[in-house]
């Protein structure tokens, strides 16, 4: 009898624990835990890629690749959910109408109003004045180059994300009268469970590590806006209290959570498919490979800045296999090995690039570019005397060329590069400005001018 009672007791305990586990799982499946889980997965995934898998990180943050298409689809979801809210009678109709239009604008800007999909040429106005040379509006003001306006824009975004995504819903919850007034006027407050996305996106917009974090920020803000619109669409359609999701029935919390899972899954699958389809054509593949190589080159420098010589070497070797005689790449590899303490490899790459540049010098000693290249070689070798000889020779050749061709953009650009190499930033900016003003549509002139301008502004601040 006691044995039977004992068995029944054990069975009851087992059933009770099973029910508790089911209840715990149901609680975890609510919308708040799922959104926070997605946030952790996004941030953890990007962190893991940045630390361990640099090639994957590039694929996840570069243009027309998986991460950027994920941004596109999150904003598309935010647009559609916003219009869904706008079609229902509520005090938030105007707000979500505007948010839907804003998200639609972001979508069109992301694909340069169809240019990157259909491959049409940028009009002259965009070539000359757009900082990225693409058919979009936001790059008239901000772009891939650091400017004072861009910095102000980034700080403004940061404050806006934190203010709207965290402070406003907090003040509303604490019965702050101005916040209630804004809510009554129809300014929809984000549910508080979305605050990590808004706040971290705001911080990442400032690019504290200069590691392409702004692309991660766009993923987060896209997800946050899609989550915001989904939250209001779900609550308004079911008559639930918008700002009191903690009081919802468990079934509703779980139902909204599953919708977030479906949203993230649909965005992920769509981003993968679009990226693969987008690069099916040979032209797109070539363009994508060039963009990816550019990303590899930039990230090699970024890893070097953090002393991650193994990652720098990994990325540089990828490029070296494709471009074995690229002189700047050979110098960077030599410098990387020297920084890593591998003197044998440093000397091997230095000797190779020096032989190639000396051969060019034998054929064309009056080339500014060849003399600048040799100056860099001897700088890398620690031979200051020979470096100065070739710098002065490049400078003399550049001055003579500008005097002969004062209206030549290429002549001003070339001597600007020499001045920059000599550390004479003021003279470099003067000549890069001359080159850019003469041919503003040429990308390398625009890039050199903007970078020299930023250096001059930074020097002025100091």
mmCIF file of C-alpha atoms in Angstrom, residues 65-368:
data_model
loop_
_atom_site.group_PDB
_atom_site.id
_atom_site.type_symbol
_atom_site.label_atom_id
_atom_site.label_comp_id
_atom_site.label_asym_id
_atom_site.label_seq_id
_atom_site.Cartn_x
_atom_site.Cartn_y
_atom_site.Cartn_z
ATOM 1 C CA UNK A 65 24.517 41.752 -49.410
ATOM 2 C CA UNK A 66 22.601 39.829 -46.767
ATOM 3 C CA UNK A 67 22.575 42.418 -43.995
ATOM 4 C CA UNK A 68 21.507 45.303 -46.178
ATOM 5 C CA UNK A 69 18.676 43.316 -47.735
ATOM 6 C CA UNK A 70 17.550 42.366 -44.223
ATOM 7 C CA UNK A 71 17.370 46.094 -43.471
ATOM 8 C CA UNK A 72 15.282 46.568 -46.603
ATOM 9 C CA UNK A 73 12.768 43.913 -45.621
ATOM 10 C CA UNK A 74 12.456 45.107 -42.023
ATOM 11 C CA UNK A 75 11.606 48.583 -43.316
ATOM 12 C CA UNK A 76 9.202 47.035 -45.823
ATOM 13 C CA UNK A 77 7.462 45.221 -42.961
ATOM 14 C CA UNK A 78 7.337 48.468 -40.950
ATOM 15 C CA UNK A 79 5.817 50.210 -43.968
ATOM 16 C CA UNK A 80 3.119 47.563 -44.491
ATOM 17 C CA UNK A 81 2.192 47.259 -40.811
ATOM 18 C CA UNK A 82 2.051 51.059 -40.520
ATOM 19 C CA UNK A 83 -0.404 51.342 -43.395
ATOM 20 C CA UNK A 84 -2.433 48.536 -41.826
ATOM 21 C CA UNK A 85 -2.748 50.596 -38.616
ATOM 22 C CA UNK A 86 -3.534 53.732 -40.630
ATOM 23 C CA UNK A 87 -6.515 52.009 -42.268
ATOM 24 C CA UNK A 88 -8.196 51.370 -38.901
ATOM 25 C CA UNK A 89 -9.990 54.096 -36.926
ATOM 26 C CA UNK A 90 -7.771 55.253 -34.053
ATOM 27 C CA UNK A 91 -6.063 58.405 -32.835
ATOM 28 C CA UNK A 92 -2.785 57.043 -34.226
ATOM 29 C CA UNK A 93 -3.890 56.948 -37.889
ATOM 30 C CA UNK A 94 -2.022 60.106 -38.914
ATOM 31 C CA UNK A 95 1.171 59.039 -37.148
ATOM 32 C CA UNK A 96 1.270 55.637 -38.818
ATOM 33 C CA UNK A 97 0.371 57.134 -42.183
ATOM 34 C CA UNK A 98 3.454 59.336 -41.886
ATOM 35 C CA UNK A 99 5.573 56.437 -40.611
ATOM 36 C CA UNK A 100 4.466 54.295 -43.551
ATOM 37 C CA UNK A 101 5.407 57.030 -46.016
ATOM 38 C CA UNK A 102 8.749 57.565 -44.232
ATOM 39 C CA UNK A 103 9.556 53.837 -44.383
ATOM 40 C CA UNK A 104 8.605 53.766 -48.068
ATOM 41 C CA UNK A 105 11.004 56.666 -48.663
ATOM 42 C CA UNK A 106 13.777 54.792 -46.830
ATOM 43 C CA UNK A 107 13.140 51.705 -48.991
ATOM 44 C CA UNK A 108 13.418 53.688 -52.205
ATOM 45 C CA UNK A 109 16.536 55.481 -50.980
ATOM 46 C CA UNK A 110 18.160 52.155 -50.037
ATOM 47 C CA UNK A 111 17.843 50.908 -53.623
ATOM 48 C CA UNK A 112 18.656 54.388 -55.004
ATOM 49 C CA UNK A 113 15.134 54.632 -56.454
ATOM 50 C CA UNK A 114 15.655 51.515 -58.528
ATOM 51 C CA UNK A 115 19.145 52.344 -59.805
ATOM 52 C CA UNK A 116 20.836 49.401 -58.105
ATOM 53 C CA UNK A 117 18.070 47.061 -59.273
ATOM 54 C CA UNK A 118 17.881 48.187 -62.884
ATOM 55 C CA UNK A 119 21.390 49.563 -63.306
ATOM 56 C CA UNK A 120 20.600 52.937 -64.916
ATOM 57 C CA UNK A 121 23.199 55.713 -64.938
ATOM 58 C CA UNK A 122 23.132 58.503 -62.334
ATOM 59 C CA UNK A 123 22.138 61.927 -63.725
ATOM 60 C CA UNK A 124 24.936 64.513 -63.821
ATOM 61 C CA UNK A 125 23.517 66.418 -60.835
ATOM 62 C CA UNK A 126 23.800 63.289 -58.662
ATOM 63 C CA UNK A 127 27.260 62.434 -59.990
ATOM 64 C CA UNK A 128 28.565 65.868 -59.104
ATOM 65 C CA UNK A 129 26.784 66.669 -55.837
ATOM 66 C CA UNK A 130 25.807 63.333 -54.312
ATOM 67 C CA UNK A 131 28.574 62.194 -51.956
ATOM 68 C CA UNK A 132 28.250 58.609 -53.182
ATOM 69 C CA UNK A 133 27.416 59.387 -56.806
ATOM 70 C CA UNK A 134 24.117 57.459 -56.613
ATOM 71 C CA UNK A 135 20.562 58.473 -57.422
ATOM 72 C CA UNK A 136 19.353 59.140 -53.893
ATOM 73 C CA UNK A 137 18.730 62.203 -51.773
ATOM 74 C CA UNK A 138 20.309 61.431 -48.401
ATOM 75 C CA UNK A 139 23.820 61.236 -49.856
ATOM 76 C CA UNK A 140 23.575 64.902 -50.838
ATOM 77 C CA UNK A 141 24.094 65.509 -47.120
ATOM 78 C CA UNK A 142 25.701 62.374 -45.706
ATOM 79 C CA UNK A 143 27.677 59.594 -47.324
ATOM 80 C CA UNK A 144 30.718 57.367 -47.019
ATOM 81 C CA UNK A 145 33.000 60.275 -46.087
ATOM 82 C CA UNK A 146 33.239 61.881 -42.691
ATOM 83 C CA UNK A 147 31.988 65.484 -42.656
ATOM 84 C CA UNK A 148 30.790 67.879 -39.960
ATOM 85 C CA UNK A 149 27.255 67.692 -41.336
ATOM 86 C CA UNK A 150 27.369 63.903 -41.241
ATOM 87 C CA UNK A 151 28.549 63.930 -37.628
ATOM 88 C CA UNK A 152 25.766 66.325 -36.632
ATOM 89 C CA UNK A 153 23.248 64.092 -38.402
ATOM 90 C CA UNK A 154 24.535 61.010 -36.573
ATOM 91 C CA UNK A 155 24.316 62.677 -33.157
ATOM 92 C CA UNK A 156 20.824 63.896 -34.003
ATOM 93 C CA UNK A 157 19.744 60.352 -34.909
ATOM 94 C CA UNK A 158 21.263 58.989 -31.713
ATOM 95 C CA UNK A 159 19.361 61.462 -29.526
ATOM 96 C CA UNK A 160 16.149 60.928 -31.492
ATOM 97 C CA UNK A 161 16.291 57.127 -31.146
ATOM 98 C CA UNK A 162 16.985 57.260 -27.417
ATOM 99 C CA UNK A 163 14.447 60.012 -26.776
ATOM 100 C CA UNK A 164 11.656 58.377 -28.741
ATOM 101 C CA UNK A 165 12.428 54.727 -28.022
ATOM 102 C CA UNK A 166 13.158 54.976 -24.281
ATOM 103 C CA UNK A 167 12.449 58.362 -22.681
ATOM 104 C CA UNK A 168 9.038 58.972 -24.242
ATOM 105 C CA UNK A 169 7.471 55.594 -23.265
ATOM 106 C CA UNK A 170 9.064 55.850 -19.788
ATOM 107 C CA UNK A 171 7.590 59.300 -19.207
ATOM 108 C CA UNK A 172 4.235 58.092 -20.494
ATOM 109 C CA UNK A 173 4.288 55.180 -18.075
ATOM 110 C CA UNK A 174 5.151 57.546 -15.202
ATOM 111 C CA UNK A 175 2.083 59.685 -15.975
ATOM 112 C CA UNK A 176 4.158 62.678 -17.139
ATOM 113 C CA UNK A 177 1.543 65.132 -18.401
ATOM 114 C CA UNK A 178 3.376 66.383 -21.548
ATOM 115 C CA UNK A 179 3.892 62.764 -22.611
ATOM 116 C CA UNK A 180 0.178 62.069 -22.100
ATOM 117 C CA UNK A 181 -0.665 65.155 -24.118
ATOM 118 C CA UNK A 182 1.498 63.887 -27.004
ATOM 119 C CA UNK A 183 -0.142 60.476 -26.793
ATOM 120 C CA UNK A 184 -3.614 62.024 -26.920
ATOM 121 C CA UNK A 185 -2.556 63.974 -29.999
ATOM 122 C CA UNK A 186 -1.662 60.672 -31.661
ATOM 123 C CA UNK A 187 2.115 60.390 -31.241
ATOM 124 C CA UNK A 188 2.397 56.624 -30.795
ATOM 125 C CA UNK A 189 4.881 55.622 -28.098
ATOM 126 C CA UNK A 190 6.930 52.479 -28.721
ATOM 127 C CA UNK A 191 6.205 49.640 -26.279
ATOM 128 C CA UNK A 192 8.953 49.577 -23.668
ATOM 129 C CA UNK A 193 10.133 46.091 -24.616
ATOM 130 C CA UNK A 194 11.572 47.618 -27.814
ATOM 131 C CA UNK A 195 13.877 50.033 -25.963
ATOM 132 C CA UNK A 196 17.103 47.959 -26.382
ATOM 133 C CA UNK A 197 16.783 48.181 -30.173
ATOM 134 C CA UNK A 198 16.257 51.950 -30.179
ATOM 135 C CA UNK A 199 18.989 52.732 -27.647
ATOM 136 C CA UNK A 200 21.681 50.443 -29.060
ATOM 137 C CA UNK A 201 20.863 51.578 -32.612
ATOM 138 C CA UNK A 202 21.332 55.177 -31.466
ATOM 139 C CA UNK A 203 24.726 54.427 -29.923
ATOM 140 C CA UNK A 204 25.878 52.436 -32.962
ATOM 141 C CA UNK A 205 24.934 55.320 -35.279
ATOM 142 C CA UNK A 206 27.880 57.188 -33.721
ATOM 143 C CA UNK A 207 30.219 54.409 -34.919
ATOM 144 C CA UNK A 208 32.233 54.241 -31.676
ATOM 145 C CA UNK A 209 34.529 51.534 -33.097
ATOM 146 C CA UNK A 210 34.436 52.642 -36.771
ATOM 147 C CA UNK A 211 33.619 49.044 -37.667
ATOM 148 C CA UNK A 212 30.574 49.494 -39.926
ATOM 149 C CA UNK A 213 28.338 49.553 -36.849
ATOM 150 C CA UNK A 214 25.876 51.879 -38.595
ATOM 151 C CA UNK A 215 24.750 48.913 -40.712
ATOM 152 C CA UNK A 216 23.952 46.967 -37.537
ATOM 153 C CA UNK A 217 22.108 50.047 -36.278
ATOM 154 C CA UNK A 218 19.919 50.033 -39.398
ATOM 155 C CA UNK A 219 19.043 46.370 -38.824
ATOM 156 C CA UNK A 220 18.027 47.186 -35.241
ATOM 157 C CA UNK A 221 16.021 50.291 -36.072
ATOM 158 C CA UNK A 222 14.292 48.502 -38.949
ATOM 159 C CA UNK A 223 13.314 45.681 -36.585
ATOM 160 C CA UNK A 224 12.245 48.190 -33.919
ATOM 161 C CA UNK A 225 9.976 50.112 -36.305
ATOM 162 C CA UNK A 226 8.507 46.900 -37.701
ATOM 163 C CA UNK A 227 7.907 45.728 -34.109
ATOM 164 C CA UNK A 228 6.312 49.061 -33.203
ATOM 165 C CA UNK A 229 3.875 48.945 -36.130
ATOM 166 C CA UNK A 230 3.152 45.251 -35.566
ATOM 167 C CA UNK A 231 2.392 45.934 -31.880
ATOM 168 C CA UNK A 232 -0.168 48.634 -32.709
ATOM 169 C CA UNK A 233 -1.688 46.649 -35.568
ATOM 170 C CA UNK A 234 -2.184 43.660 -33.267
ATOM 171 C CA UNK A 235 -3.518 45.564 -30.234
ATOM 172 C CA UNK A 236 -5.887 47.848 -32.142
ATOM 173 C CA UNK A 237 -7.360 44.960 -34.154
ATOM 174 C CA UNK A 238 -8.078 43.018 -30.938
ATOM 175 C CA UNK A 239 -9.064 45.872 -28.677
ATOM 176 C CA UNK A 240 -6.155 45.303 -26.280
ATOM 177 C CA UNK A 241 -4.645 48.119 -24.159
ATOM 178 C CA UNK A 242 -1.772 49.523 -26.216
ATOM 179 C CA UNK A 243 0.440 50.594 -23.310
ATOM 180 C CA UNK A 244 -0.374 47.783 -20.853
ATOM 181 C CA UNK A 245 0.913 44.652 -22.579
ATOM 182 C CA UNK A 246 1.917 43.179 -19.188
ATOM 183 C CA UNK A 247 -1.806 42.832 -18.449
ATOM 184 C CA UNK A 248 -2.653 40.976 -21.640
ATOM 185 C CA UNK A 249 -3.912 37.390 -21.470
ATOM 186 C CA UNK A 250 -1.065 34.915 -21.919
ATOM 187 C CA UNK A 251 -2.542 33.709 -25.206
ATOM 188 C CA UNK A 252 -2.336 37.187 -26.741
ATOM 189 C CA UNK A 253 1.253 37.691 -25.561
ATOM 190 C CA UNK A 254 2.191 34.343 -27.081
ATOM 191 C CA UNK A 255 0.316 35.108 -30.301
ATOM 192 C CA UNK A 256 2.153 38.403 -30.803
ATOM 193 C CA UNK A 257 5.432 36.675 -29.958
ATOM 194 C CA UNK A 258 4.846 34.096 -32.697
ATOM 195 C CA UNK A 259 4.168 36.928 -35.142
ATOM 196 C CA UNK A 260 7.576 38.399 -34.286
ATOM 197 C CA UNK A 261 9.139 34.984 -34.950
ATOM 198 C CA UNK A 262 7.380 34.833 -38.319
ATOM 199 C CA UNK A 263 8.517 38.390 -39.123
ATOM 200 C CA UNK A 264 12.173 37.660 -38.404
ATOM 201 C CA UNK A 265 12.041 34.344 -40.271
ATOM 202 C CA UNK A 266 10.425 35.927 -43.335
ATOM 203 C CA UNK A 267 12.969 38.769 -43.362
ATOM 204 C CA UNK A 268 15.903 36.365 -43.037
ATOM 205 C CA UNK A 269 14.723 34.070 -45.838
ATOM 206 C CA UNK A 270 13.850 37.005 -48.107
ATOM 207 C CA UNK A 271 17.268 38.622 -47.537
ATOM 208 C CA UNK A 272 19.090 35.399 -48.450
ATOM 209 C CA UNK A 273 17.010 34.752 -51.563
ATOM 210 C CA UNK A 274 17.236 38.355 -52.770
ATOM 211 C CA UNK A 275 20.999 38.484 -52.288
ATOM 212 C CA UNK A 276 21.506 35.261 -54.237
ATOM 213 C CA UNK A 277 19.130 36.266 -57.044
ATOM 214 C CA UNK A 278 20.573 39.778 -57.198
ATOM 215 C CA UNK A 279 24.024 38.397 -57.958
ATOM 216 C CA UNK A 280 23.033 35.848 -60.577
ATOM 217 C CA UNK A 281 24.026 38.014 -63.540
ATOM 218 C CA UNK A 282 27.743 38.178 -64.463
ATOM 219 C CA UNK A 283 27.656 41.984 -64.288
ATOM 220 C CA UNK A 284 26.291 41.920 -60.752
ATOM 221 C CA UNK A 285 28.828 39.289 -59.722
ATOM 222 C CA UNK A 286 31.724 41.416 -60.957
ATOM 223 C CA UNK A 287 30.320 44.501 -59.233
ATOM 224 C CA UNK A 288 29.709 42.554 -56.030
ATOM 225 C CA UNK A 289 33.204 41.048 -56.025
ATOM 226 C CA UNK A 290 34.734 44.494 -56.433
ATOM 227 C CA UNK A 291 32.645 45.847 -53.575
ATOM 228 C CA UNK A 292 33.537 42.845 -51.411
ATOM 229 C CA UNK A 293 37.254 43.268 -52.155
ATOM 230 C CA UNK A 294 36.947 46.910 -51.164
ATOM 231 C CA UNK A 295 35.369 45.813 -47.903
ATOM 232 C CA UNK A 296 38.146 43.296 -47.252
ATOM 233 C CA UNK A 297 40.756 46.018 -47.776
ATOM 234 C CA UNK A 298 39.017 48.402 -45.378
ATOM 235 C CA UNK A 299 38.477 45.792 -42.701
ATOM 236 C CA UNK A 300 42.115 44.725 -42.839
ATOM 237 C CA UNK A 301 42.976 48.259 -41.704
ATOM 238 C CA UNK A 302 40.266 48.173 -39.051
ATOM 239 C CA UNK A 303 41.552 44.933 -37.556
ATOM 240 C CA UNK A 304 45.082 46.350 -37.626
ATOM 241 C CA UNK A 305 43.854 49.340 -35.622
ATOM 242 C CA UNK A 306 42.882 46.919 -32.845
ATOM 243 C CA UNK A 307 46.134 44.951 -33.101
ATOM 244 C CA UNK A 308 44.391 41.919 -34.608
ATOM 245 C CA UNK A 309 47.296 41.042 -36.874
ATOM 246 C CA UNK A 310 46.054 37.517 -37.609
ATOM 247 C CA UNK A 311 42.752 38.870 -38.951
ATOM 248 C CA UNK A 312 44.567 41.537 -40.955
ATOM 249 C CA UNK A 313 46.885 38.930 -42.468
ATOM 250 C CA UNK A 314 43.942 36.640 -43.283
ATOM 251 C CA UNK A 315 42.141 39.392 -45.177
ATOM 252 C CA UNK A 316 45.261 40.651 -46.939
ATOM 253 C CA UNK A 317 46.209 37.150 -48.076
ATOM 254 C CA UNK A 318 42.773 36.802 -49.676
ATOM 255 C CA UNK A 319 43.488 39.927 -51.727
ATOM 256 C CA UNK A 320 47.098 38.938 -52.396
ATOM 257 C CA UNK A 321 45.989 35.701 -54.053
ATOM 258 C CA UNK A 322 43.807 37.697 -56.434
ATOM 259 C CA UNK A 323 46.253 40.572 -57.001
ATOM 260 C CA UNK A 324 49.781 39.174 -56.440
ATOM 261 C CA UNK A 325 51.620 42.220 -57.857
ATOM 262 C CA UNK A 326 49.535 44.956 -56.250
ATOM 263 C CA UNK A 327 52.163 47.328 -54.810
ATOM 264 C CA UNK A 328 50.117 49.011 -52.051
ATOM 265 C CA UNK A 329 48.927 45.575 -50.965
ATOM 266 C CA UNK A 330 52.504 44.243 -50.792
ATOM 267 C CA UNK A 331 53.494 47.219 -48.613
ATOM 268 C CA UNK A 332 50.563 46.624 -46.300
ATOM 269 C CA UNK A 333 51.483 42.959 -45.954
ATOM 270 C CA UNK A 334 55.055 43.890 -45.133
ATOM 271 C CA UNK A 335 53.862 46.384 -42.547
ATOM 272 C CA UNK A 336 51.431 43.850 -41.061
ATOM 273 C CA UNK A 337 54.146 41.228 -40.613
ATOM 274 C CA UNK A 338 56.492 43.797 -39.113
ATOM 275 C CA UNK A 339 53.800 44.773 -36.604
ATOM 276 C CA UNK A 340 53.236 41.095 -35.823
ATOM 277 C CA UNK A 341 56.968 40.622 -35.214
ATOM 278 C CA UNK A 342 57.528 38.321 -38.212
ATOM 279 C CA UNK A 343 60.641 40.042 -39.589
ATOM 280 C CA UNK A 344 61.358 37.352 -42.166
ATOM 281 C CA UNK A 345 57.983 37.789 -43.888
ATOM 282 C CA UNK A 346 58.239 41.569 -43.532
ATOM 283 C CA UNK A 347 61.567 41.595 -45.352
ATOM 284 C CA UNK A 348 60.334 39.231 -48.060
ATOM 285 C CA UNK A 349 57.351 41.409 -48.979
ATOM 286 C CA UNK A 350 59.382 44.607 -48.694
ATOM 287 C CA UNK A 351 62.064 43.239 -51.026
ATOM 288 C CA UNK A 352 59.430 42.183 -53.533
ATOM 289 C CA UNK A 353 57.672 45.534 -53.735
ATOM 290 C CA UNK A 354 61.002 47.380 -53.808
ATOM 291 C CA UNK A 355 62.198 45.293 -56.753
ATOM 292 C CA UNK A 356 58.983 46.005 -58.676
ATOM 293 C CA UNK A 357 59.120 49.760 -57.991
ATOM 294 C CA UNK A 358 62.830 50.040 -58.813
ATOM 295 C CA UNK A 359 62.165 48.315 -62.132
ATOM 296 C CA UNK A 360 59.483 50.915 -62.860
ATOM 297 C CA UNK A 361 61.879 53.684 -61.855
ATOM 298 C CA UNK A 362 64.491 52.428 -64.315
ATOM 299 C CA UNK A 363 61.931 52.733 -67.102
ATOM 300 C CA UNK A 364 60.335 56.007 -66.012
ATOM 301 C CA UNK A 365 62.330 58.046 -63.457
ATOM 302 C CA UNK A 366 60.262 61.167 -64.186
ATOM 303 C CA UNK A 367 56.978 59.707 -62.967
ATOM 304 C CA UNK A 368 55.475 61.323 -59.886
#
